[in-house]
Tab-separated table of C-alpha atoms and ligand atoms in Angstrom:
chain	number	residue	atom	x	y	z
A	1	MET	CA	99.458	74.713	131.701
A	2	PRO	CA	102.524	76.334	129.218
A	3	GLY	CA	102.743	79.892	129.384
A	4	ILE	CA	105.464	81.955	127.764
A	5	VAL	CA	106.224	85.797	128.154
A	6	VAL	CA	107.575	87.831	125.681
A	7	ILE	CA	109.166	91.024	126.524
A	8	GLY	CA	111.589	93.653	125.072
A	9	THR	CA	114.828	93.459	126.274
A	10	GLN	CA	115.530	97.349	125.642
A	11	TRP	CA	113.705	100.783	124.311
A	12	GLY	CA	110.893	98.931	122.783
A	13	ASP	CA	110.471	98.507	118.992
A	14	GLU	CA	112.681	94.668	119.416
A	15	GLY	CA	110.667	93.342	117.145
A	16	LYS	CA	108.101	92.019	119.792
A	17	GLY	CA	104.874	91.943	117.523
A	18	ARG	CA	107.299	89.614	114.839
A	19	ILE	CA	107.922	87.169	117.699
A	20	VAL	CA	104.292	86.953	118.558
A	21	ASP	CA	103.434	85.904	116.033
A	22	TYR	CA	105.891	83.716	115.082
A	23	LEU	CA	104.985	82.205	118.514
A	24	ALA	CA	101.192	82.642	117.843
A	25	SER	CA	100.336	80.221	115.893
A	26	ARG	CA	101.103	77.203	117.994
A	27	ALA	CA	99.550	78.888	121.258
A	28	ASP	CA	95.836	78.924	122.010
A	29	MET	CA	95.621	82.299	123.733
A	30	VAL	CA	97.746	85.404	123.312
A	31	VAL	CA	97.590	88.279	126.140
A	32	ARG	CA	98.460	91.800	126.524
A	33	TYR	CA	99.308	92.742	129.547
A	34	GLN	CA	100.368	96.455	129.901
A	35	GLY	CA	100.404	99.704	127.927
A	36	GLY	CA	97.789	100.796	125.327
A	37	ASN	CA	97.809	102.229	121.772
A	38	ASN	CA	101.118	103.988	122.554
A	39	ALA	CA	102.723	100.546	121.313
A	40	GLY	CA	103.451	99.567	117.951
A	41	HIS	CA	103.661	96.352	116.766
A	42	THR	CA	104.144	95.673	113.333
A	43	VAL	CA	104.066	92.585	111.994
A	44	GLU	CA	103.900	91.379	107.932
A	45	VAL	CA	101.827	88.490	106.357
A	46	ASN	CA	101.836	88.008	103.168
A	47	ASP	CA	103.204	91.261	101.618
A	48	ILE	CA	100.469	93.214	104.264
A	49	ARG	CA	102.013	95.072	106.453
A	50	PHE	CA	99.987	95.304	109.456
A	51	LYS	CA	100.036	97.928	112.186
A	52	LEU	CA	98.762	96.944	116.356
A	53	HIS	CA	97.961	99.214	118.866
A	54	LEU	CA	95.693	97.597	121.759
A	55	ILE	CA	95.084	94.356	119.935
A	56	PRO	CA	97.495	91.081	120.704
A	57	SER	CA	99.755	90.672	117.627
A	58	GLY	CA	98.032	86.830	118.093
A	59	ILE	CA	95.054	87.950	116.234
A	60	LEU	CA	96.115	87.528	113.013
A	61	HIS	CA	96.403	83.818	112.800
A	62	PRO	CA	92.605	82.281	112.241
A	63	GLY	CA	91.087	81.120	115.691
A	64	LYS	CA	93.314	81.983	119.072
A	65	ILE	CA	91.414	84.007	121.456
A	66	CYS	CA	92.984	87.391	122.598
A	67	VAL	CA	92.922	89.276	126.022
A	68	ILE	CA	93.386	92.848	126.821
A	69	GLY	CA	94.608	92.687	130.244
A	70	ASN	CA	93.298	94.589	133.338
A	71	GLY	CA	96.699	96.071	133.498
A	72	MET	CA	96.297	98.020	130.295
A	73	VAL	CA	94.809	101.566	129.448
A	74	ILE	CA	91.664	101.713	126.380
A	75	ASP	CA	90.951	104.325	124.251
A	76	PRO	CA	87.361	102.903	123.247
A	77	ILE	CA	87.759	105.292	120.083
A	78	ALA	CA	90.934	103.701	118.905
A	79	LEU	CA	90.165	100.689	120.089
A	80	VAL	CA	87.126	100.276	117.688
A	81	GLU	CA	89.047	102.195	114.765
A	82	GLU	CA	91.432	98.587	115.298
A	83	ILE	CA	88.745	96.398	114.991
A	84	ARG	CA	87.402	98.065	111.862
A	85	TYR	CA	90.808	98.049	110.242
A	86	LEU	CA	91.444	94.373	110.810
A	87	GLU	CA	87.602	93.053	109.765
A	88	GLY	CA	88.633	95.271	106.599
A	89	TYR	CA	91.099	92.473	105.795
A	90	GLY	CA	88.796	89.797	106.966
A	91	ILE	CA	89.847	89.303	110.512
A	92	ASP	CA	86.900	88.580	112.596
A	93	VAL	CA	88.235	90.137	115.752
A	94	LYS	CA	84.777	90.128	117.244
A	95	SER	CA	84.287	86.531	118.275
A	96	ARG	CA	87.664	86.860	119.741
A	97	LEU	CA	88.842	88.776	121.228
A	98	LYS	CA	88.325	89.917	125.087
A	99	ILE	CA	88.632	92.542	126.838
A	100	SER	CA	89.026	92.419	130.845
A	101	ASP	CA	86.186	94.577	132.979
A	102	ARG	CA	89.112	96.309	134.805
A	103	ALA	CA	90.888	98.079	132.187
A	104	HIS	CA	91.310	101.635	132.719
A	105	LEU	CA	90.189	104.129	130.109
A	106	ILE	CA	91.796	106.530	128.717
A	107	MET	CA	89.728	109.644	128.609
A	108	PRO	CA	89.976	113.056	126.425
A	109	TYR	CA	91.193	114.725	129.108
A	110	HIS	CA	94.563	112.600	129.947
A	111	LYS	CA	95.022	113.274	125.458
A	112	LEU	CA	94.976	116.368	126.288
A	113	LEU	CA	97.013	116.586	129.623
A	114	ASP	CA	99.830	114.066	127.597
A	115	GLU	CA	100.510	117.089	125.592
A	116	VAL	CA	100.264	120.475	127.215
A	117	ILE	CA	101.927	118.710	130.370
A	118	GLU	CA	104.625	117.701	127.701
A	119	GLU	CA	104.625	121.139	126.601
A	120	HIS	CA	105.205	123.172	130.006
A	121	LYS	CA	108.181	120.799	130.934
A	122	GLY	CA	110.034	122.319	127.895
A	123	GLU	CA	113.729	121.557	127.445
A	124	LEU	CA	112.579	118.355	130.240
A	125	GLN	CA	109.735	116.696	128.125
A	126	LEU	CA	110.300	112.707	126.930
A	127	GLY	CA	108.986	112.510	124.066
A	128	THR	CA	105.368	110.769	124.761
A	129	THR	CA	103.528	109.110	121.808
A	130	ARG	CA	100.520	111.695	123.327
A	131	ARG	CA	98.269	108.877	124.025
A	132	GLY	CA	97.357	110.286	127.084
A	133	ILE	CA	99.036	106.931	129.216
A	134	GLY	CA	100.834	108.535	131.532
A	135	PRO	CA	97.547	110.909	132.872
A	136	ALA	CA	95.989	107.858	132.408
A	137	TYR	CA	98.059	105.498	134.617
A	138	VAL	CA	98.130	108.446	136.906
A	139	ASP	CA	94.414	108.900	137.579
A	140	LYS	CA	94.364	104.948	138.225
A	141	ALA	CA	96.787	105.269	141.089
A	142	GLU	CA	95.426	108.597	142.150
A	143	ARG	CA	91.847	106.357	142.095
A	144	ILE	CA	89.585	108.341	140.094
A	145	GLY	CA	90.545	106.470	136.883
A	146	ILE	CA	87.331	105.214	135.338
A	147	ARG	CA	87.564	101.710	134.103
A	148	VAL	CA	85.835	99.597	131.411
A	149	CYS	CA	82.988	97.900	133.544
A	150	ASP	CA	82.036	101.582	134.379
A	151	LEU	CA	81.737	101.824	130.768
A	152	LEU	CA	79.265	99.363	130.322
A	153	GLU	CA	77.099	101.491	133.159
A	154	PRO	CA	76.270	104.328	131.840
A	155	LYS	CA	74.330	106.557	134.167
A	156	TYR	CA	77.543	105.443	136.726
A	157	PHE	CA	79.618	106.368	133.722
A	158	GLU	CA	78.138	109.921	133.429
A	159	GLU	CA	78.636	110.507	136.946
A	160	LYS	CA	82.389	109.565	136.961
A	161	VAL	CA	83.185	111.385	134.279
A	162	GLU	CA	81.236	114.804	135.868
A	163	GLN	CA	83.597	114.246	138.836
A	164	ASN	CA	86.377	114.449	136.933
A	165	LEU	CA	85.418	116.650	134.523
A	166	LYS	CA	85.226	119.094	138.173
A	167	MET	CA	89.128	118.640	138.375
A	168	LYS	CA	90.415	118.473	135.034
A	169	ASN	CA	89.015	121.373	133.593
A	170	GLU	CA	90.060	123.473	136.328
A	171	ILE	CA	93.619	122.180	135.458
A	172	ILE	CA	93.655	122.404	131.960
A	173	GLN	CA	91.968	125.810	132.434
A	174	LYS	CA	93.869	127.458	135.676
A	175	VAL	CA	96.731	125.334	135.550
A	176	TYR	CA	97.481	125.119	131.342
A	177	GLY	CA	95.132	127.937	130.022
A	178	LYS	CA	93.580	125.393	127.669
A	179	LYS	CA	89.523	125.439	126.807
A	180	GLY	CA	88.338	122.578	129.366
A	181	PHE	CA	85.758	119.433	128.344
A	182	GLU	CA	82.165	119.653	127.548
A	183	LYS	CA	80.617	116.468	129.464
A	184	GLY	CA	78.246	116.027	126.110
A	185	PRO	CA	80.031	114.731	123.489
A	186	ILE	CA	82.185	112.599	125.721
A	187	ILE	CA	79.721	110.372	127.251
A	188	GLU	CA	78.274	110.426	123.812
A	189	SER	CA	81.333	108.845	121.982
A	190	TYR	CA	82.083	106.863	125.016
A	191	LEU	CA	78.572	105.310	125.084
A	192	LYS	CA	78.514	104.855	121.070
A	193	ALA	CA	82.101	102.326	121.568
A	194	ALA	CA	80.770	100.971	124.408
A	195	GLU	CA	77.883	99.672	122.245
A	196	GLN	CA	80.877	98.420	119.848
A	197	ILE	CA	82.729	96.600	122.805
A	198	LYS	CA	80.328	96.042	124.934
A	199	ASP	CA	79.766	92.001	124.258
A	200	MET	CA	83.829	91.212	124.456
A	201	VAL	CA	84.221	93.453	127.975
A	202	CYS	CA	84.699	90.346	130.459
A	203	ASP	CA	86.562	88.766	133.421
A	204	THR	CA	89.464	87.482	131.524
A	205	THR	CA	91.291	86.772	134.613
A	206	SER	CA	89.010	83.593	135.094
A	207	ILE	CA	89.422	83.454	131.182
A	208	ILE	CA	93.317	82.755	131.220
A	209	TYR	CA	92.259	80.698	134.286
A	210	GLU	CA	90.431	78.413	132.734
A	211	PHE	CA	93.098	78.261	129.522
A	212	SER	CA	95.938	77.814	131.882
A	213	LYS	CA	94.207	75.498	134.361
A	214	ASN	CA	92.871	73.313	131.234
A	215	ASP	CA	96.904	72.909	129.630
A	216	LYS	CA	96.147	76.020	126.534
A	217	LYS	CA	99.539	77.574	125.530
A	218	ILE	CA	99.820	81.133	126.670
A	219	LEU	CA	101.670	83.546	125.388
A	220	TYR	CA	102.074	87.448	127.042
A	221	GLU	CA	103.188	89.963	124.834
A	222	GLY	CA	104.640	93.116	126.463
A	223	ALA	CA	104.582	96.454	125.077
A	224	GLN	CA	107.294	98.951	125.354
A	225	GLY	CA	110.379	97.351	126.364
A	226	THR	CA	112.543	97.031	130.115
A	227	LEU	CA	114.201	100.223	129.595
A	228	LEU	CA	110.697	101.407	129.568
A	229	ASP	CA	109.422	100.253	132.607
A	230	VAL	CA	108.510	102.894	135.041
A	231	ASP	CA	110.080	101.018	138.340
A	232	LEU	CA	113.631	99.643	136.208
A	233	GLY	CA	113.814	101.744	133.399
A	234	THR	CA	115.590	104.897	132.756
A	235	TYR	CA	113.484	106.905	134.622
A	236	PRO	CA	112.029	109.545	133.954
A	237	TYR	CA	112.530	108.725	130.801
A	238	VAL	CA	109.851	105.792	130.798
A	239	THR	CA	106.072	105.027	129.782
A	240	SER	CA	104.119	104.904	133.106
A	241	SER	CA	103.585	100.702	133.478
A	242	HIS	CA	105.626	97.216	133.506
A	243	PRO	CA	106.803	95.791	130.624
A	244	ILE	CA	109.134	93.993	131.874
A	245	ALA	CA	108.224	90.024	132.816
A	246	GLY	CA	107.043	90.517	136.857
A	247	GLY	CA	103.826	93.002	135.179
A	248	VAL	CA	102.452	90.109	133.783
A	249	CYS	CA	101.393	88.717	136.588
A	250	ILE	CA	99.208	91.857	137.895
A	251	GLY	CA	99.090	92.968	134.276
A	252	ALA	CA	97.097	89.749	133.171
A	253	GLY	CA	95.682	88.885	136.845
A	254	ILE	CA	97.493	86.003	137.581
A	255	GLY	CA	100.030	84.316	140.122
A	256	PRO	CA	103.742	83.707	139.034
A	257	THR	CA	103.339	79.817	138.955
A	258	LEU	CA	101.391	79.931	135.708
A	259	ILE	CA	104.391	80.941	134.081
A	260	ASP	CA	106.978	79.087	132.500
A	261	SER	CA	109.534	81.246	130.166
A	262	VAL	CA	110.162	84.821	129.558
A	263	VAL	CA	111.702	85.038	126.131
A	264	GLY	CA	113.454	88.837	126.060
A	265	VAL	CA	113.752	90.022	122.165
A	266	VAL	CA	116.910	91.897	121.150
A	267	LYS	CA	117.229	93.638	118.381
A	268	ALA	CA	121.041	93.807	116.750
A	269	TYR	CA	121.651	96.964	117.128
A	270	THR	CA	119.529	99.576	119.654
A	271	THR	CA	116.478	102.216	119.347
A	272	ARG	CA	115.233	104.520	121.120
A	273	VAL	CA	112.376	106.914	120.091
A	274	GLY	CA	111.849	109.800	122.623
A	275	LYS	CA	114.756	111.177	124.836
A	276	GLY	CA	116.718	110.776	127.589
A	277	PRO	CA	120.405	108.950	127.689
A	278	PHE	CA	121.332	106.173	125.653
A	279	PRO	CA	125.540	105.043	125.647
A	280	THR	CA	125.304	103.996	122.402
A	281	GLU	CA	123.710	105.997	120.108
A	282	LEU	CA	125.614	106.640	116.649
A	283	LEU	CA	125.490	109.884	115.915
A	284	ASP	CA	127.057	109.797	112.714
A	285	LYS	CA	126.792	108.112	109.414
A	286	THR	CA	126.547	104.258	110.519
A	287	GLY	CA	123.549	105.313	113.355
A	288	ASP	CA	122.167	106.664	109.369
A	289	ILE	CA	122.982	103.779	107.363
A	290	ILE	CA	121.000	101.236	110.213
A	291	ARG	CA	118.444	103.860	110.257
A	292	GLU	CA	117.677	103.967	106.867
A	293	LYS	CA	118.034	100.051	106.563
A	294	GLY	CA	116.090	98.988	108.955
A	295	TYR	CA	113.470	101.552	108.261
A	296	GLU	CA	113.865	103.041	111.941
A	297	TYR	CA	110.836	105.336	111.840
A	298	GLY	CA	107.883	104.789	114.918
A	299	THR	CA	105.078	102.235	114.492
A	300	THR	CA	102.682	104.801	116.119
A	301	THR	CA	104.017	108.393	115.748
A	302	GLY	CA	106.300	108.066	112.616
A	303	ARG	CA	108.957	109.415	114.455
A	304	PRO	CA	113.085	108.714	113.180
A	305	ARG	CA	114.364	106.418	116.198
A	306	ARG	CA	117.591	107.072	118.039
A	307	CYS	CA	120.000	104.167	116.680
A	308	GLY	CA	122.993	103.165	118.263
A	309	TRP	CA	125.403	99.416	118.742
A	310	LEU	CA	123.851	96.303	120.748
A	311	ASP	CA	124.544	96.911	124.260
A	312	VAL	CA	125.460	93.772	126.371
A	313	VAL	CA	125.629	96.091	129.874
A	314	MET	CA	121.477	97.129	129.164
A	315	LEU	CA	120.899	93.577	128.332
A	316	ARG	CA	122.594	91.547	131.053
A	317	TYR	CA	120.469	93.940	133.417
A	318	ALA	CA	117.528	92.465	131.416
A	319	VAL	CA	118.506	89.175	131.753
A	320	LYS	CA	118.318	89.461	135.710
A	321	VAL	CA	114.901	91.792	136.603
A	322	ASN	CA	112.990	89.603	133.733
A	323	GLY	CA	114.818	86.027	134.202
A	324	LEU	CA	115.369	85.303	130.775
A	325	SER	CA	114.839	81.932	129.718
A	326	TYR	CA	115.591	82.348	126.540
A	327	VAL	CA	116.319	85.648	123.952
A	328	ALA	CA	115.527	86.414	120.646
A	329	ILE	CA	117.473	87.975	118.075
A	330	THR	CA	115.834	90.416	115.184
A	331	LYS	CA	116.959	92.285	112.432
A	332	LEU	CA	120.368	90.480	111.818
A	333	ASP	CA	119.706	91.427	108.378
A	334	THR	CA	119.612	95.202	108.721
A	335	LEU	CA	123.300	95.339	109.868
A	336	GLY	CA	124.457	93.386	107.151
A	337	GLY	CA	126.856	95.157	104.898
A	338	LEU	CA	129.143	97.167	107.226
A	339	GLU	CA	132.492	96.086	107.579
A	340	LYS	CA	132.371	95.753	111.749
A	341	VAL	CA	129.929	95.286	113.800
A	342	LYS	CA	130.377	96.874	117.563
A	343	ILE	CA	128.884	95.362	120.717
A	344	CYS	CA	129.107	97.591	124.158
A	345	ILE	CA	130.393	94.975	126.764
A	346	GLY	CA	131.038	97.508	129.906
A	347	TYR	CA	131.090	101.624	130.605
A	348	LYS	CA	133.914	103.520	131.398
A	349	TYR	CA	132.820	106.210	133.931
A	350	LYS	CA	135.162	108.410	135.625
A	351	GLY	CA	138.067	106.019	134.432
A	352	LYS	CA	136.344	103.851	136.410
A	353	THR	CA	134.672	100.492	134.713
A	354	ILE	CA	131.436	99.859	134.855
A	355	THR	CA	129.672	96.550	134.196
A	356	ASP	CA	125.962	97.057	136.140
A	357	PHE	CA	123.825	99.091	134.324
A	358	PRO	CA	123.313	102.339	136.729
A	359	ALA	CA	120.283	103.771	137.935
A	360	SER	CA	121.373	107.757	137.991
A	361	LEU	CA	120.688	109.013	134.580
A	362	ASN	CA	123.544	111.957	135.864
A	363	VAL	CA	125.814	108.496	135.651
A	364	LEU	CA	124.696	106.794	132.832
A	365	SER	CA	124.914	110.375	130.865
A	366	GLU	CA	128.568	110.647	131.227
A	367	CYS	CA	129.501	106.975	130.958
A	368	GLU	CA	131.712	105.973	127.539
A	369	PRO	CA	130.684	103.002	125.859
A	370	ILE	CA	133.747	100.312	125.958
A	371	TYR	CA	133.178	97.700	122.556
A	372	GLU	CA	134.449	94.708	121.368
A	373	GLU	CA	134.481	94.673	117.837
A	374	LEU	CA	133.631	92.078	115.776
A	375	PRO	CA	133.614	91.603	111.331
A	376	GLY	CA	130.664	92.615	109.277
A	377	TRP	CA	128.861	90.170	107.066
A	378	GLU	CA	127.465	90.445	103.909
A	379	GLU	CA	124.004	92.174	102.890
A	380	GLY	CA	120.994	90.749	101.119
A	381	ILE	CA	120.365	87.730	103.429
A	382	SER	CA	117.035	87.664	104.219
A	383	ASP	CA	116.090	85.109	101.826
A	384	ILE	CA	118.865	82.531	102.662
A	385	LYS	CA	115.888	79.509	104.045
A	386	ARG	CA	119.305	77.227	105.547
A	387	ILE	CA	121.028	78.376	108.764
A	388	GLU	CA	124.215	76.701	107.727
A	389	GLU	CA	123.965	79.065	104.659
A	390	LEU	CA	124.195	82.256	107.188
A	391	PRO	CA	127.093	84.049	106.879
A	392	GLU	CA	129.830	82.928	109.309
A	393	ASN	CA	130.199	86.124	110.962
A	394	LEU	CA	126.777	86.189	111.596
A	395	ILE	CA	127.105	83.635	113.624
A	396	LYS	CA	130.042	84.844	115.559
A	397	TYR	CA	127.889	87.381	116.838
A	398	ILE	CA	125.184	85.317	117.876
A	399	TYR	CA	127.527	83.105	119.707
A	400	LYS	CA	128.863	86.150	121.218
A	401	ILE	CA	125.846	86.847	122.354
A	402	GLU	CA	125.276	84.297	123.916
A	403	GLU	CA	128.420	83.971	125.571
A	404	LEU	CA	127.800	87.836	126.861
A	405	THR	CA	124.398	87.640	128.086
A	406	GLY	CA	125.010	84.037	129.728
A	407	VAL	CA	121.231	83.183	127.355
A	408	LYS	CA	120.560	80.983	125.071
A	409	VAL	CA	119.274	82.329	121.608
A	410	ALA	CA	115.797	80.237	120.704
A	411	PHE	CA	115.060	82.586	117.684
A	412	ILE	CA	116.741	84.509	114.797
A	413	SER	CA	115.029	86.875	113.128
A	414	ILE	CA	116.752	88.238	109.382
A	415	GLY	CA	113.537	89.644	107.754
A	416	PRO	CA	110.449	90.965	108.617
A	417	LYS	CA	107.985	88.358	106.871
A	418	ARG	CA	106.741	84.990	108.515
A	419	GLU	CA	109.565	82.528	106.746
A	420	GLN	CA	112.930	85.182	107.257
A	421	GLY	CA	113.441	83.652	110.752
A	422	PHE	CA	114.847	80.029	112.362
A	423	GLU	CA	113.949	78.722	115.626
A	424	ILE	CA	116.862	77.153	117.290
A	425	VAL	CA	114.928	76.128	120.157
A	426	LYS	CA	111.296	75.193	120.336
A	427	LEU	CA	109.379	76.683	122.742
A	428	PHE	CA	105.986	75.571	122.647
B	1	LIG	P1	107.519	95.881	118.350
B	1	LIG	O1	107.270	96.845	118.615
B	1	LIG	O2	108.640	95.542	119.165
B	1	LIG	O3	106.921	95.024	117.994
B	1	LIG	O4	108.371	96.456	116.795
B	1	LIG	P2	108.032	97.519	116.099
B	1	LIG	O5	106.659	96.650	114.952
B	1	LIG	O6	107.571	98.492	116.176
B	1	LIG	O7	109.728	97.501	115.266
B	1	LIG	C1	110.235	96.396	114.496
B	1	LIG	C2	110.074	96.273	112.655
B	1	LIG	O8	111.419	95.750	112.224
B	1	LIG	C3	108.656	96.287	112.319
B	1	LIG	O9	108.811	96.823	111.139
B	1	LIG	C4	108.704	94.946	112.251
B	1	LIG	O10	108.549	94.159	110.337
B	1	LIG	C5	110.422	95.041	111.172
B	1	LIG	N1	111.593	93.808	111.565
B	1	LIG	C6	110.965	93.210	113.183
B	1	LIG	N2	111.928	91.617	112.438
B	1	LIG	C7	112.782	92.116	111.568
B	1	LIG	C8	114.013	91.407	111.255
B	1	LIG	O11	114.610	90.493	111.302
B	1	LIG	N3	114.939	92.117	109.877
B	1	LIG	C9	113.980	93.153	109.569
B	1	LIG	N4	114.494	93.712	108.240
B	1	LIG	N5	112.926	93.851	110.126
B	1	LIG	C10	112.397	93.244	111.112
B	2	LIG	P1	106.447	99.159	121.926
B	2	LIG	O1	105.703	98.253	121.866
B	2	LIG	C1	108.745	102.845	121.870
B	2	LIG	C2	108.485	106.185	124.318
B	2	LIG	C3	108.122	107.236	124.353
B	2	LIG	C4	108.549	108.211	125.328
B	2	LIG	C5	107.906	106.982	126.421
B	2	LIG	C6	106.865	107.567	127.151
B	2	LIG	O2	106.041	99.351	120.320
B	2	LIG	O3	107.768	98.958	121.507
B	2	LIG	P2	104.062	107.320	126.566
B	2	LIG	O4	103.150	107.487	125.198
B	2	LIG	O5	104.347	105.856	126.394
B	2	LIG	O6	103.824	108.008	127.783
B	2	LIG	O7	105.671	107.414	126.298
B	2	LIG	O8	108.033	105.379	126.213
B	2	LIG	N1	107.280	104.448	124.103
B	2	LIG	C7	107.911	104.164	123.758
B	2	LIG	N2	108.990	103.566	122.724
B	2	LIG	N3	108.085	101.908	121.133
B	2	LIG	C8	107.168	101.775	122.041
B	2	LIG	O9	106.342	101.074	121.958
B	2	LIG	C9	106.578	102.497	122.895
B	2	LIG	N4	105.781	103.381	124.181
B	2	LIG	C10	105.861	104.500	124.444
B	2	LIG	O10	108.198	107.001	122.657
B	2	LIG	O11	109.965	107.769	125.071
B	3	LIG	MG1	106.355	99.228	118.129
């Protein structure tokens, strides 16, 4: 029953899609377990750059079953669009995609609330993707959410929308001074989307369990990253779900005994979209060089990503909270051409050295990184085909990460394409 979890160890965009794509060739099933279309997973296949938001990256491998788990929040209109987008490339989605009947729906008022709440926060805004993710999870916890199974019962769905609109319109109009929603257009567009997806809706927990029991290989694809986890991330500058490995059990509806190993995806440097403290952020020319060379612009919103050096304080925290078995390092090519590369090995805070990632954002925002400097390596390494031909200093950088995190490196990536990487440990 091999079950491998792939998660982000930083603030998202580590290259999870690329790593899942590499492992998916040998998997039988790929499951997303949290988040929604705030995620943007890019996978390059034969010069086509696929951008996936809701559908697991495994869909790009013919024959693999893909699951949208119960822990996700789904905007059905966006889902139908994504299915069409993939079908436009001749990819068969409908026979392979399974959508949890227990997943919650993102409603139009969630998107509006995401926007107006952000605006209302002014200086304190988080810089969300404005996809309605937070407000949808709030409704789930408040027990007024609408689920995929409700969408398949039109009369009940209509009643639930009506009940919710009564509350939401009050808030939208009276607190935020915006125009409320009419029931009709919501029902019409959502029921139209329901027609498109209904044959894919099922109890996904049973399918995952059956696959596990029959020794099929299952990959669990995390979205966002450890530091964006609502419990363990840099709260409140986080998303509203559980991207960490533990989130798999709840979001896919499985027990921990079905997980064999956890792979943490580590970008060779750090990036962050949205607000919040970032100790190793580079606000100088080096930061700009990394952004341009790594094309660090959001897959979902197009926003420039903040860039900085690799932070091992953060990585060691990710090792602990995810119980990492291995790491996969991406974008090593992006750092090529820099004379020196730095790794943050600790923080200086009020004259003391800290090596544990702090909970308090006030502490974190005052932390000064303590760096270890390593010699850089040359540019243009993406087409190297033999691991022995990789620059010596790049290999030293990888060993250094292994040494500092205490976790074995299983895969290294030197470009976005399928062939631009090296497997060090065979996971499946
Ligand atoms: P995800 O959200 O974790 O799946 O990551 P994103 O797709 O948002 O961002 C990662 C970006 O880096 C994508 O554009 C990938 O195609 C690209 N990428 C992944 N691995 C590598 C790599 O090793 N080198 C380079 N240059 N790009 C990579
Ligand atoms: P992938 O899966 C990077 C960030 C947003 C914002 C915060 C909250 O591609 O790695 P939300 O819309 O979730 O309420 O926004 O989380 N964020 C991401 N940053 N990668 C992502 O996904 C992200 N999904 C959300 O920028 O700071
Ligand atoms: Mg992304």
